[in-house]
């Protein structure tokens, strides 16, 4: 029996849900009381760290970008080598790295929210996969000796303009010089500014627009292969 997990004093409840990635079905922990977690954060004093740092529990949702990135990984195995290490940042429910693990790759996952890591590990167990390496990681304070990866997975991590420079620094710090960054975002208008900043910082990118079906809706998502020039 898994130990209870709490965020902002709320016991997090989940049920097992399934999602198709390509022709394969994966089980994951669907959070069923996310509204209670949001409400608990909203009720906090404005001076509390969780409020001032805007630690909104986005991790409780399975986002279209995560599904699109997962399908891209499954369909583009030619980009990878057997020895590659994959790191999913801001992992949330961690579907992309779960797909990588199912393909036989070594993975690690990180998030600033400890409950996200707990439920990502539970989802791995539901699919009979090994427990990933997990790290509680604040992008503003990445340890200098943090292991760099061959492939950095980033699904919907650049959703606030104020974080664009930080995300680009994360790409630099966590990826090997010849590594890949696989980045997905839901076709937001202001993402153009992020792409321009990436190129100014010395990165190249190849962008593919795809459509995924999630919760009975079609979602347009851009998936990018980003490299250091």
GROMACS .gro file of N, CA and C in nm, residues 4 43 69 78 101 108 123 135 161 164 168 179 205:
model
   39
    4UNK      N    1   0.027   0.781   0.197
    4UNK     CA    2  -0.045   0.901   0.153
    4UNK      C    3   0.051   1.012   0.114
   43UNK      N    4  -0.594   2.977  -0.071
   43UNK     CA    5  -0.633   3.021   0.064
   43UNK      C    6  -0.514   3.059   0.152
   69UNK      N    7   0.488   1.491  -2.705
   69UNK     CA    8   0.630   1.459  -2.690
   69UNK      C    9   0.650   1.309  -2.679
   78UNK      N   10   1.530   0.669  -3.407
   78UNK     CA   11   1.656   0.681  -3.481
   78UNK      C   12   1.746   0.793  -3.426
  101UNK      N   13   1.143   0.479  -2.072
  101UNK     CA   14   1.176   0.362  -1.991
  101UNK      C   15   1.121   0.235  -2.054
  108UNK      N   16   1.594   0.962  -1.576
  108UNK     CA   17   1.576   1.027  -1.446
  108UNK      C   18   1.473   1.136  -1.465
  123UNK      N   19   0.310   0.557  -1.117
  123UNK     CA   20   0.268   0.526  -1.253
  123UNK      C   21   0.364   0.426  -1.318
  135UNK      N   22   1.466   1.349  -0.865
  135UNK     CA   23   1.535   1.462  -0.803
  135UNK      C   24   1.437   1.577  -0.784
  161UNK      N   25   0.664   3.401  -1.961
  161UNK     CA   26   0.773   3.477  -2.022
  161UNK      C   27   0.885   3.505  -1.922
  164UNK      N   28   1.163   3.244  -1.931
  164UNK     CA   29   1.229   3.204  -2.056
  164UNK      C   30   1.381   3.192  -2.039
  168UNK      N   31   1.624   2.847  -2.064
  168UNK     CA   32   1.738   2.836  -2.155
  168UNK      C   33   1.866   2.801  -2.079
  179UNK      N   34   2.430   1.694  -2.683
  179UNK     CA   35   2.300   1.635  -2.651
  179UNK      C   36   2.184   1.698  -2.726
  205UNK      N   37   1.703   2.481  -3.389
  205UNK     CA   38   1.584   2.401  -3.360
  205UNK      C   39   1.514   2.360  -3.489
   0.00000   0.00000   0.00000
